[in-house]
XYZ file of C-alpha atoms in Angstrom:
501
model
C 99.931 82.358 86.598
C 100.325 78.448 86.898
C 97.877 76.774 89.138
C 98.977 73.677 91.029
C 96.839 70.912 90.241
C 95.139 68.919 93.117
C 97.003 65.550 94.109
C 94.411 62.746 93.832
C 94.743 59.655 95.957
C 94.622 56.735 93.676
C 93.202 53.246 95.267
C 93.583 49.654 94.715
C 90.600 47.766 93.482
C 89.903 44.494 95.669
C 86.771 42.557 95.953
C 84.689 44.984 93.376
C 85.469 48.167 95.324
C 88.053 50.951 95.728
C 90.490 50.020 98.737
C 93.091 52.987 100.030
C 96.517 51.616 100.265
C 97.675 50.613 103.860
C 101.519 50.059 103.398
C 102.399 53.792 103.854
C 104.421 53.861 100.832
C 103.366 55.821 97.753
C 104.475 56.945 94.464
C 103.853 60.248 92.713
C 101.982 60.408 89.338
C 102.706 63.307 87.031
C 101.167 64.906 84.052
C 103.886 64.602 81.550
C 102.665 67.556 79.629
C 103.048 70.054 82.396
C 105.636 68.330 84.840
C 103.333 68.534 87.726
C 102.319 66.044 90.202
C 98.392 65.257 89.860
C 98.247 61.801 91.684
C 99.622 59.525 94.347
C 99.400 55.797 93.872
C 99.922 53.285 96.820
C 102.682 50.815 96.652
C 101.178 47.459 98.142
C 102.878 45.528 100.593
C 103.171 41.703 100.224
C 100.312 41.537 102.820
C 97.892 43.478 100.608
C 98.841 41.434 97.750
C 98.051 38.204 99.756
C 94.722 39.939 100.604
C 93.787 40.739 97.089
C 94.862 37.130 95.841
C 92.794 35.370 98.600
C 89.770 37.476 97.354
C 90.496 36.270 93.857
C 90.895 32.628 95.045
C 87.315 32.879 96.569
C 86.056 34.518 93.596
C 87.481 31.841 91.283
C 85.251 28.973 92.681
C 82.114 30.700 91.454
C 83.350 32.182 88.199
C 85.001 28.849 87.069
C 81.431 27.359 87.479
C 79.698 30.058 85.628
C 78.398 28.946 82.051
C 80.181 29.976 78.928
C 77.132 31.801 77.988
C 77.056 33.942 81.039
C 80.744 34.745 80.615
C 80.263 35.751 76.909
C 77.431 38.000 77.968
C 79.718 39.908 80.525
C 82.186 40.422 77.858
C 79.638 41.633 75.431
C 78.467 44.070 78.013
C 82.008 45.017 78.991
C 82.803 45.751 75.292
C 79.770 48.115 74.800
C 80.639 50.022 77.875
C 84.264 50.217 76.718
C 83.242 51.495 73.313
C 80.621 53.980 74.584
C 83.185 55.471 77.171
C 86.169 55.441 74.925
C 86.522 59.248 75.172
C 86.711 59.410 78.881
C 89.085 56.531 79.194
C 91.333 58.186 76.197
C 91.550 61.490 78.464
C 92.635 59.620 81.506
C 95.523 57.811 79.377
C 96.605 61.050 77.857
C 96.577 62.927 81.144
C 98.895 60.360 82.785
C 100.798 58.895 79.781
C 101.010 62.105 77.660
C 100.279 60.434 74.191
C 97.928 62.325 71.823
C 94.066 61.612 72.253
C 93.969 60.157 68.887
C 96.632 57.689 69.742
C 95.105 56.869 73.095
C 91.659 56.187 71.179
C 93.632 53.876 68.694
C 95.017 52.068 71.754
C 91.671 51.447 73.329
C 90.266 50.210 69.933
C 93.084 47.715 69.679
C 92.113 46.562 72.955
C 88.562 46.243 72.179
C 89.423 43.663 69.496
C 90.785 41.418 72.252
C 87.492 41.743 74.035
C 85.568 41.083 70.944
C 87.783 37.874 70.352
C 87.122 36.831 73.719
C 83.408 36.988 73.572
C 83.555 33.851 71.528
C 84.721 31.844 74.212
C 81.826 29.185 73.666
C 83.405 28.439 70.491
C 86.954 28.848 71.514
C 86.663 26.410 74.293
C 85.141 23.680 72.328
C 86.973 20.383 72.604
C 87.293 17.292 70.485
C 85.279 14.042 70.825
C 85.934 10.692 69.336
C 83.239 8.208 69.820
C 83.960 4.481 70.035
C 87.824 5.081 70.246
C 88.018 1.456 71.463
C 85.032 -0.896 71.789
C 82.309 0.962 74.012
C 84.911 3.612 74.823
C 84.641 7.388 74.061
C 87.449 9.887 74.291
C 87.034 13.536 74.441
C 89.389 16.493 75.405
C 88.368 19.808 77.571
C 90.126 22.918 78.380
C 89.819 24.161 82.120
C 90.813 27.400 83.861
C 93.947 27.691 85.836
C 92.450 29.595 88.812
C 94.106 32.986 89.841
C 96.221 34.641 87.045
C 98.214 37.670 87.084
C 99.060 40.561 84.758
C 102.163 42.802 85.130
C 101.926 45.588 82.634
C 103.772 48.665 81.166
C 103.295 52.290 81.323
C 103.231 52.814 77.434
C 99.717 50.966 77.023
C 97.921 51.404 80.172
C 94.565 49.905 78.552
C 95.529 47.797 75.507
C 98.167 45.675 77.161
C 95.954 44.671 80.246
C 93.192 43.750 77.765
C 95.476 41.559 75.954
C 95.598 39.504 79.123
C 92.595 39.928 81.226
C 89.790 39.561 78.363
C 91.028 35.987 77.609
C 91.796 35.017 81.170
C 88.628 35.997 82.354
C 86.615 34.327 79.358
C 88.384 31.164 80.185
C 87.071 31.118 83.705
C 90.119 32.556 85.729
C 90.102 35.381 88.108
C 92.596 38.172 87.251
C 94.891 40.167 89.353
C 96.428 43.395 87.423
C 99.561 44.853 88.629
C 99.712 48.124 86.353
C 102.565 50.601 86.050
C 102.903 52.892 88.957
C 103.358 55.719 86.362
C 99.895 55.818 84.824
C 97.586 53.639 87.206
C 94.383 55.376 86.838
C 93.104 53.746 83.610
C 93.186 50.447 85.430
C 90.614 51.481 87.733
C 88.548 52.805 85.005
C 88.640 49.298 83.559
C 87.790 47.814 86.839
C 84.687 50.048 87.199
C 83.436 48.958 83.775
C 83.899 45.352 84.591
C 81.672 45.670 87.554
C 79.060 47.639 85.704
C 79.066 44.896 83.079
C 78.118 42.246 85.634
C 81.454 40.774 86.394
C 81.416 39.356 90.064
C 83.322 40.976 92.715
C 86.787 39.442 93.040
C 87.125 38.439 89.354
C 89.005 41.367 88.380
C 91.484 42.895 90.647
C 93.967 45.768 90.696
C 96.754 46.145 92.973
C 99.312 48.908 92.600
C 102.876 48.725 93.510
C 106.617 48.066 92.877
C 109.069 45.229 93.193
C 107.521 44.363 96.284
C 104.198 43.641 94.791
C 105.804 42.043 91.745
C 107.672 39.712 94.037
C 104.685 38.926 96.015
C 102.526 37.938 92.951
C 105.616 35.769 91.666
C 106.019 34.144 94.989
C 102.383 33.566 95.903
C 101.458 29.831 95.886
C 97.788 30.518 94.799
C 98.898 32.422 91.576
C 98.923 29.992 88.868
C 100.492 32.146 85.880
C 102.094 35.365 85.199
C 101.729 37.513 81.989
C 104.393 40.344 81.786
C 105.138 43.178 78.916
C 108.049 45.223 79.503
C 111.970 45.437 79.313
C 114.133 42.655 78.544
C 115.995 42.540 81.776
C 112.653 42.352 83.897
C 111.090 40.011 81.554
C 113.971 37.574 82.213
C 113.713 38.036 86.022
C 110.087 37.631 85.974
C 110.338 34.456 83.862
C 112.994 32.805 85.974
C 111.648 33.556 89.357
C 108.070 32.637 88.334
C 108.843 29.290 86.720
C 111.263 28.554 89.712
C 107.828 28.701 91.691
C 106.374 26.250 89.339
C 104.026 28.961 87.389
C 103.202 29.445 83.761
C 104.917 32.519 82.771
C 104.804 34.401 79.329
C 107.182 37.519 79.514
C 107.614 39.810 76.573
C 110.658 41.866 76.662
C 112.373 44.732 74.841
C 112.732 45.348 70.922
C 114.935 46.916 68.366
C 112.637 46.907 65.280
C 114.137 47.302 62.001
C 112.755 48.630 58.620
C 114.508 47.323 55.496
C 114.027 49.535 52.649
C 114.844 48.195 49.261
C 115.949 50.564 46.194
C 112.622 49.879 44.509
C 110.442 50.901 47.471
C 107.792 53.672 47.216
C 109.924 56.295 49.233
C 106.870 58.482 49.936
C 104.862 55.657 51.273
C 107.963 54.028 53.263
C 108.757 57.739 54.600
C 105.202 58.306 55.966
C 105.147 54.841 57.506
C 108.551 55.084 59.204
C 107.889 58.448 60.428
C 104.648 57.445 62.103
C 106.015 54.110 63.389
C 109.418 55.762 64.788
C 107.668 58.864 66.495
C 104.234 57.938 67.345
C 103.640 57.946 70.964
C 107.255 59.540 71.283
C 108.758 56.300 70.393
C 107.468 54.682 73.622
C 106.225 51.471 71.873
C 107.504 48.002 71.994
C 106.669 47.978 68.146
C 108.326 51.188 67.164
C 110.534 51.223 64.232
C 113.818 52.627 65.564
C 116.267 51.392 62.729
C 115.774 52.036 59.182
C 118.011 49.935 57.052
C 118.743 51.600 53.749
C 119.879 49.323 50.846
C 122.152 50.613 48.261
C 121.478 54.010 46.734
C 118.094 54.443 48.398
C 119.722 56.051 51.402
C 120.104 59.481 50.461
C 116.521 59.764 49.193
C 115.051 58.122 52.289
C 116.914 60.210 54.494
C 115.799 63.264 52.786
C 112.223 62.256 52.563
C 112.074 61.388 56.257
C 113.862 64.676 57.522
C 111.557 66.752 55.353
C 108.448 65.640 57.051
C 109.831 66.143 60.658
C 109.248 69.999 60.686
C 105.612 69.396 59.756
C 104.860 67.738 62.994
C 103.962 69.338 66.137
C 105.339 68.561 69.633
C 103.028 69.529 72.598
C 100.425 68.455 75.123
C 98.526 65.294 74.105
C 95.346 66.907 74.837
C 95.962 70.058 72.661
C 94.340 69.969 69.238
C 96.855 69.467 66.263
C 99.444 67.879 68.453
C 101.308 65.052 66.610
C 103.538 63.989 69.403
C 103.416 64.208 73.142
C 105.977 64.251 76.087
C 107.882 61.481 77.422
C 106.561 59.589 80.503
C 108.952 61.052 83.145
C 111.771 63.699 83.221
C 114.335 61.042 84.049
C 113.505 58.969 80.817
C 113.357 62.246 78.740
C 116.956 63.183 79.970
C 118.128 59.544 79.220
C 117.007 59.411 75.591
C 118.569 62.968 75.223
C 121.834 61.302 76.342
C 121.558 58.533 73.763
C 121.307 61.404 71.051
C 124.438 62.941 72.369
C 126.271 59.658 72.454
C 125.426 58.857 68.991
C 126.653 62.293 67.797
C 129.683 61.547 69.733
C 130.377 58.091 68.193
C 130.163 59.526 64.743
C 126.635 59.297 63.570
C 125.378 62.139 61.439
C 122.653 64.213 63.401
C 120.335 65.063 60.463
C 117.483 66.419 62.917
C 118.352 67.004 66.815
C 115.299 66.612 69.078
C 117.349 68.448 71.624
C 117.190 71.681 69.503
C 113.616 71.772 68.523
C 111.201 74.239 69.849
C 109.182 72.299 72.221
C 107.110 73.373 75.470
C 109.346 74.335 78.343
C 107.033 72.627 80.874
C 106.710 68.974 80.954
C 109.037 65.925 79.752
C 109.115 67.041 75.990
C 111.892 66.037 73.522
C 111.797 66.614 69.851
C 112.188 64.153 67.054
C 115.910 63.072 66.204
C 117.096 61.469 62.972
C 120.604 60.051 62.985
C 122.245 58.976 59.684
C 125.412 56.654 59.175
C 124.604 54.612 62.483
C 126.750 51.595 63.063
C 125.947 48.410 64.911
C 128.638 49.144 67.504
C 127.000 52.468 68.682
C 124.959 52.480 71.746
C 122.016 54.151 69.866
C 121.888 51.025 67.680
C 122.531 48.364 70.387
C 120.077 49.612 73.002
C 116.357 50.088 73.146
C 116.037 53.749 73.576
C 112.065 53.938 73.840
C 112.060 57.394 72.682
C 111.702 59.653 69.331
C 115.126 58.695 67.908
C 115.281 56.903 64.415
C 118.710 55.557 63.397
C 119.555 54.986 59.675
C 121.936 52.209 59.012
C 123.305 51.936 55.543
C 123.977 48.598 53.767
C 124.951 47.572 50.314
C 122.784 44.696 49.638
C 119.703 42.777 50.841
C 121.755 40.018 52.061
C 123.928 42.311 54.263
C 120.624 44.102 55.734
C 119.083 40.535 56.504
C 122.295 39.633 58.194
C 121.935 42.657 60.220
C 118.505 41.933 61.462
C 118.973 38.409 62.239
C 122.073 39.202 64.067
C 120.385 41.442 66.608
C 119.537 39.942 70.041
C 116.007 41.447 69.781
C 113.560 39.808 67.514
C 110.118 41.483 68.211
C 108.848 43.080 64.840
C 110.484 44.172 61.568
C 109.100 45.448 58.133
C 110.285 45.491 54.530
C 109.417 48.176 51.866
C 109.418 47.152 48.543
C 107.428 46.716 45.362
C 108.935 43.123 44.785
C 106.770 40.386 45.783
C 109.433 37.869 45.411
C 111.869 39.807 47.542
C 109.220 40.235 50.332
C 108.336 36.673 50.200
C 111.865 35.792 50.751
C 112.252 38.300 53.675
C 109.416 37.033 55.478
C 110.837 33.592 55.186
C 114.466 34.187 55.973
C 114.209 37.007 58.687
C 114.467 35.622 62.167
C 111.850 37.814 63.952
C 108.499 36.889 65.368
C 106.356 39.707 63.730
C 106.773 40.731 60.198
C 105.320 43.654 58.221
C 105.217 43.957 54.531
C 104.814 47.501 53.546
C 103.253 47.622 57.017
C 105.426 49.437 59.583
C 103.735 48.301 63.032
C 102.911 44.685 62.285
C 100.872 43.955 65.643
C 98.817 41.061 64.993
C 94.874 41.320 64.906
C 93.362 39.747 67.926
C 92.616 36.615 66.374
C 96.408 36.021 65.678
C 98.882 35.889 68.807
C 101.470 38.668 69.497
C 105.173 38.083 70.355
C 108.578 38.058 69.300
C 111.664 35.703 69.453
C 115.185 35.765 70.972
C 115.396 38.285 73.682
C 112.100 39.671 73.145
C 110.219 36.753 74.450
C 110.829 34.593 77.666
C 108.501 31.363 77.607
C 107.091 29.515 74.572
C 103.787 31.269 74.589
C 102.794 34.369 72.685
C 100.204 36.691 73.853
C 96.334 37.083 73.298
C 94.678 35.310 70.449
C 94.648 31.304 70.202
C 97.871 31.110 72.333
C 96.365 33.329 74.817
C 93.347 30.887 75.303
C 95.842 27.918 75.766
C 98.008 29.828 78.152
C 95.085 30.616 80.450
C 93.822 27.020 80.304
C 95.096 23.399 80.630
C 93.910 20.578 78.844
C 92.393 17.558 79.968
C 91.407 14.218 78.166
C 88.762 11.923 79.475
C 88.365 8.365 78.455
C 85.122 7.004 79.313
C 82.909 3.679 79.118
C 79.580 2.758 80.149
C 79.328 -1.019 79.805
C 76.224 -3.073 79.837
C 75.860 -4.009 83.646
C 74.927 -7.505 82.623
C 78.159 -8.085 80.926
C 80.466 -6.198 83.119
C 83.676 -7.945 84.262
C 87.046 -6.838 85.750
C 89.911 -6.776 83.290
C 93.212 -6.091 84.779
C 95.142 -6.041 81.613
C 96.604 -3.051 79.793
C 94.032 -1.028 78.077
C 93.712 -1.926 74.357
C 92.166 -0.027 71.462
C 92.264 -2.884 69.154
């Protein structure tokens, strides 16, 4: 007999404590592994967003004035709490997103890297100093916080992506308002509680749940200085255009269609292992998932055989169950949409090597098996669109140049990879490919925290990548100070243009 789970009320986090929603509007939260509703999240009104931002404004005055040592100490404490309570947080992610526990743990680990980078804020915010730039004149540069900044984050990484943003933002002396996905919001509240326990003052980290009304309220609010976003390309473009029209800094990361170029000399076993992991991990719900394998020359048959032989070995099931390799998709509607892409690919002439719709998966929940399509062409929707599901397309090309041209002509340019034993070919590829993040025999080239993350073309709106050095620059603004302390005995007025010689 199936037991109906208790539906829990999920709160906002404002001024250091949980706050029930007041708009009267809510959205259901599901366990994707069972299909049953487990939570109800409030959707904030513009008035609730305004209240949250005002508390962040008030907190910003004190936090901006805090010493770099104090900020670093809070970040170190937060890092330790996050590390020690990883298993609890991973369980929350799996319960609402559906990804397997090991993947949830890995997500937290990558988020931790960003916290660890941000603990070095005393070094990261060091400015430059030029003594005696002119006679008796010194010049130095400083970077100062923006004030209140906001993050709008996707469902697929409910911990890692917020940590991409908030760790650097808070380290730089800003207060941070998070609008997480309403599909899996509970992890954000867990983060808020850890920040508080780490000693972060109330109001420095805020969580406001919501839909488009809350997003628009953040974009339009005069006290929000900057917006960070990760999501689909149409929404990224909307966020960028509306936010910049209001005079805000905006970094908006959009969609992807990541290709793996497999050369004839590649280690096929290594390439197949890597591609399977990158294509089907987290049910393909990653902006860095490999969704297209570009097989060059005669390598196509061997590659398709190697990939297809691995798929029956993988177990699809509840993310919390032991031995599961791939969990469900986030919603029933998205599962059905992905299945529709498989049908469209078959109709358009692609060869269905493995059909995820026919695999043995649990009946309850939002499950779909792994699909492998061969003989895909660039005019098919399965190639053109970001599917965001466990579907891998194989496109066959005759030469390296043809494969490179295919990748460079795609409107998305988030991540790509090449599989080869030839160092010269790899070096040529990393130089010629028009994509923001490149892997050489690495299937998911997400940069470590002391570099920055972001693509090109329709995968990025704005000119600043996320986290790392570019993240520090995004959450601060530069100021140059020119000073002179003349001898009072010789002081005189000079109305001429300042001279350095």
